[in-house]
Coordinates of C-alpha atoms in Angstrom, one line a residue:
Chain A
D8 CA -14.1 -35.4 -1.7
G9 CA -10.5 -34.8 -2.4
G10 CA -8.3 -33.3 0.2
I11 CA -5.7 -33.6 3.0
T12 CA -6.5 -35.6 6.1
Q13 CA -4.5 -35.1 9.2
S14 CA -4.8 -37.1 12.3
P15 CA -5.1 -37.0 15.2
K16 CA -6.6 -33.5 15.7
Y17 CA -5.1 -33.3 19.2
L18 CA -2.0 -35.1 20.4
F19 CA -0.2 -35.1 23.8
R20 CA 3.4 -36.1 24.1
K21 CA 5.2 -37.2 27.3
E22 CA 8.8 -36.2 27.8
G23 CA 11.2 -38.4 26.0
Q24 CA 8.5 -39.8 23.7
N25 CA 8.4 -39.9 20.0
V26 CA 5.1 -39.2 18.4
T27 CA 3.9 -39.5 14.8
L28 CA 1.5 -37.2 13.0
S29 CA -0.4 -38.7 10.1
C30 CA -1.0 -36.9 6.7
E31 CA -2.9 -38.5 3.8
Q32 CA -3.9 -36.9 0.6
N33 CA -6.1 -38.1 -2.3
L34 CA -5.4 -35.2 -4.6
N35 CA -2.8 -37.1 -6.6
H36 CA -0.3 -34.4 -5.8
D37 CA 3.4 -35.0 -6.1
A38 CA 4.7 -32.4 -3.6
M39 CA 3.9 -32.5 0.2
Y40 CA 5.0 -30.3 3.0
W41 CA 5.0 -30.1 6.8
Y42 CA 4.7 -26.7 8.5
R43 CA 4.8 -25.7 12.1
Q44 CA 2.7 -22.8 13.3
D45 CA 3.2 -21.0 16.7
P46 CA 0.8 -18.4 18.0
G47 CA 1.3 -15.0 16.3
Q48 CA 3.9 -16.5 14.0
G49 CA 3.9 -17.3 10.3
L50 CA 4.2 -20.8 9.0
R51 CA 7.7 -22.4 9.2
L52 CA 8.7 -25.2 6.9
I53 CA 9.9 -28.4 8.6
Y54 CA 10.3 -30.9 5.7
Y55 CA 9.0 -31.2 2.2
S56 CA 8.9 -34.0 -0.4
Q57 CA 8.6 -33.5 -4.2
I58 CA 8.4 -37.1 -5.1
V59 CA 8.0 -40.5 -3.5
N60 CA 11.1 -41.8 -1.6
D61 CA 12.7 -38.4 -1.6
F62 CA 12.4 -35.5 1.0
Q63 CA 14.3 -32.5 2.0
K64 CA 14.9 -30.5 5.2
G65 CA 13.1 -27.2 5.6
D66 CA 14.1 -24.3 7.8
I67 CA 13.4 -26.1 11.2
A68 CA 14.0 -29.8 10.6
E69 CA 16.0 -30.5 13.8
G70 CA 14.1 -32.9 16.1
Y71 CA 11.8 -34.1 13.3
S72 CA 11.8 -36.9 10.8
V73 CA 9.6 -37.9 7.9
S74 CA 9.1 -40.6 5.3
R75 CA 7.5 -40.7 1.9
E76 CA 7.0 -44.4 1.0
K77 CA 3.7 -43.7 -0.8
K78 CA 2.5 -40.8 -2.9
E79 CA -0.5 -40.4 -0.7
S80 CA 1.2 -40.4 2.7
F81 CA 3.8 -38.1 4.4
P82 CA 3.9 -38.8 8.1
L83 CA 5.9 -36.6 10.5
T84 CA 7.6 -37.9 13.6
V85 CA 8.3 -35.5 16.4
T86 CA 11.3 -37.0 18.2
S87 CA 12.4 -36.5 21.8
A88 CA 15.2 -34.3 20.4
Q89 CA 12.6 -31.6 19.7
K90 CA 12.6 -29.8 23.0
N91 CA 9.8 -27.4 22.3
P92 CA 7.3 -29.4 20.3
T93 CA 4.1 -27.6 21.4
A94 CA 2.6 -26.1 18.2
F95 CA 0.0 -26.5 15.6
Y96 CA 1.3 -28.8 12.8
L97 CA 0.0 -28.4 9.2
C98 CA 0.5 -30.7 6.3
A99 CA 0.0 -29.5 2.8
S100 CA 0.3 -30.7 -0.8
S101 CA 0.6 -29.0 -4.2
G102 CA -0.1 -30.3 -7.6
G103 CA 1.0 -27.5 -9.9
G104 CA 4.2 -25.7 -9.6
F105 CA 6.4 -26.3 -6.6
N106 CA 5.1 -24.2 -3.7
E107 CA 2.1 -23.1 -5.7
K108 CA -1.5 -23.5 -4.7
L109 CA -0.9 -25.3 -1.4
F110 CA -3.8 -27.3 -0.1
F111 CA -3.6 -27.6 3.7
G112 CA -5.1 -30.2 6.1
S113 CA -6.9 -29.1 9.3
G114 CA -3.9 -29.5 11.4
T115 CA -2.8 -31.4 14.5
Q116 CA -2.3 -29.5 17.8
L117 CA 0.6 -31.1 19.7
S118 CA 1.0 -30.4 23.4
V119 CA 3.5 -31.6 26.0
L120 CA 2.2 -33.3 29.1
Chain B
Q718 CA 17.6 -12.1 3.9
Q719 CA 14.4 -13.6 2.7
Q720 CA 11.6 -12.0 4.7
V721 CA 8.1 -10.9 4.2
K722 CA 6.9 -8.3 6.6
Q723 CA 3.2 -8.0 7.1
S724 CA 1.2 -5.1 8.7
P725 CA -0.9 -4.4 10.6
Q726 CA -0.9 -7.3 13.1
S727 CA -4.6 -6.9 13.7
L728 CA -7.5 -5.0 12.2
I729 CA -11.0 -4.3 13.2
V730 CA -13.5 -3.0 10.6
Q731 CA -17.2 -2.6 10.4
K732 CA -19.4 -4.6 8.1
G733 CA -19.3 -3.2 4.6
G734 CA -16.0 -1.5 5.1
I735 CA -12.7 -2.0 3.3
S736 CA -10.0 -4.1 4.9
I737 CA -6.4 -3.5 3.7
I738 CA -3.5 -5.7 4.6
N739 CA 0.0 -4.8 3.5
C740 CA 3.1 -6.8 2.9
A741 CA 6.7 -5.7 2.1
Y742 CA 9.6 -7.8 1.0
E743 CA 13.3 -7.4 0.5
N744 CA 14.3 -10.2 -1.9
T745 CA 13.8 -9.2 -5.5
A746 CA 14.0 -12.8 -6.6
F747 CA 10.4 -13.6 -5.5
D748 CA 8.2 -14.7 -8.4
Y749 CA 4.9 -15.6 -6.9
F750 CA 2.9 -13.8 -4.2
P751 CA -0.1 -15.7 -2.6
W752 CA -2.5 -14.8 0.1
Y753 CA -3.9 -17.4 2.5
Q754 CA -6.9 -17.2 4.8
Q755 CA -7.1 -19.2 8.0
F756 CA -10.0 -19.7 10.3
P757 CA -9.4 -20.8 13.9
G758 CA -8.5 -24.4 14.3
K759 CA -8.3 -24.9 10.5
G760 CA -5.5 -25.0 8.0
P761 CA -4.9 -22.0 5.7
A762 CA -6.7 -21.9 2.3
L763 CA -5.4 -20.1 -0.8
L764 CA -7.4 -17.0 -1.4
I765 CA -5.7 -15.2 -4.3
A766 CA -2.3 -15.0 -5.8
I767 CA -0.3 -12.7 -8.2
R768 CA 2.8 -12.8 -10.2
P769 CA 5.1 -9.7 -10.5
D770 CA 4.3 -9.1 -14.2
V771 CA 0.9 -7.7 -13.3
S772 CA 0.0 -4.8 -10.9
E773 CA -3.4 -5.9 -9.8
K774 CA -5.6 -9.0 -9.7
K775 CA -9.2 -9.1 -8.6
E776 CA -11.4 -12.1 -7.6
G777 CA -14.8 -11.1 -6.4
R778 CA -14.4 -8.9 -3.3
F779 CA -10.7 -9.6 -3.0
T780 CA -8.0 -7.6 -4.9
I781 CA -4.2 -7.9 -4.8
S782 CA -2.3 -4.7 -5.6
F783 CA 1.4 -5.2 -6.5
N784 CA 4.0 -2.5 -6.5
K785 CA 7.2 -4.0 -7.8
S786 CA 9.4 -0.8 -7.4
A787 CA 8.3 -0.4 -3.8
K788 CA 8.6 -4.1 -3.1
Q789 CA 5.1 -4.1 -1.6
F790 CA 1.9 -5.9 -2.2
S791 CA -1.5 -5.6 -0.5
L792 CA -4.8 -7.4 -0.1
H793 CA -8.0 -5.3 -0.3
I794 CA -11.2 -6.9 0.9
M795 CA -14.2 -4.8 -0.3
D796 CA -17.6 -4.9 1.5
S797 CA -16.1 -6.8 4.4
Q798 CA -18.4 -9.3 6.0
P799 CA -18.3 -10.9 9.5
G800 CA -17.6 -14.2 7.7
D801 CA -14.3 -12.7 6.5
S802 CA -13.1 -12.6 10.1
A803 CA -10.0 -14.8 10.0
T804 CA -6.2 -14.6 10.0
Y805 CA -4.6 -13.6 6.7
F806 CA -1.1 -14.6 5.6
C807 CA 0.8 -13.1 2.8
A808 CA 3.7 -15.2 1.3
A809 CA 6.3 -15.0 -1.4
R810 CA 8.1 -17.7 -3.3
T811 CA 11.7 -17.4 -4.2
Q812 CA 12.6 -18.4 -7.8
G813 CA 15.5 -20.6 -8.9
G814 CA 16.5 -24.1 -8.3
S815 CA 15.3 -24.5 -4.7
E816 CA 12.2 -22.4 -4.5
K817 CA 11.0 -21.6 -1.0
L818 CA 7.7 -20.1 0.2
V819 CA 8.2 -17.5 2.8
F820 CA 5.2 -16.5 5.0
G821 CA 4.4 -13.3 6.8
K822 CA 3.4 -13.5 10.4
G823 CA -0.3 -13.1 9.7
M824 CA -2.9 -10.5 10.4
K825 CA -6.1 -11.1 12.4
L826 CA -9.1 -9.5 10.9
T827 CA -12.3 -8.9 12.8
V828 CA -15.3 -7.6 11.0
N829 CA -18.0 -6.3 13.3
P830 CA -21.6 -6.7 12.3

């Protein structure tokens, strides 16, 4: 089945630690996105990539980093500079127009120990 | 300012009733208006979308009504079912060289049996 796979489903971060969230897609989509979701809030864009080896900052990129070395993969690193990392993180991809028909993964819940 | 304001924040309807979710926007440079449905612990899924050149789009029990002059669009769920209980997000995409997708804060729908 084609889709977006995020792992792990739950992740705990110690203070000062960097953690990496995995996102893999087999939809052959060019564009991929990372969103952060906080309770009662909409989705806020962290980073996006329209093509391999290129990515752009979204609205809340501070404290996060990404890479796009393969079309299928778009990992997100939450660095120690992100002081409030507890949130639900969603990865998405789109194959049509940019920001159209987003397919989302099942998310990773990150919590701070 | 690019915002999409969603109302109400939550809604409870009886099975078989009509659920109506409203969104208002300020930026006239939006060119695509999707609705996403999210179940607890899952990523959002595209439900239905509309472009501003049409006033209504229907897919099964779901209808988007679009009022360009009032800068409003709404989702109507006919014959609401308990399985429709979820959080619904409206969104709008800016047009131009750097399109952005702006999400509303979401509305939690509960359909009682």
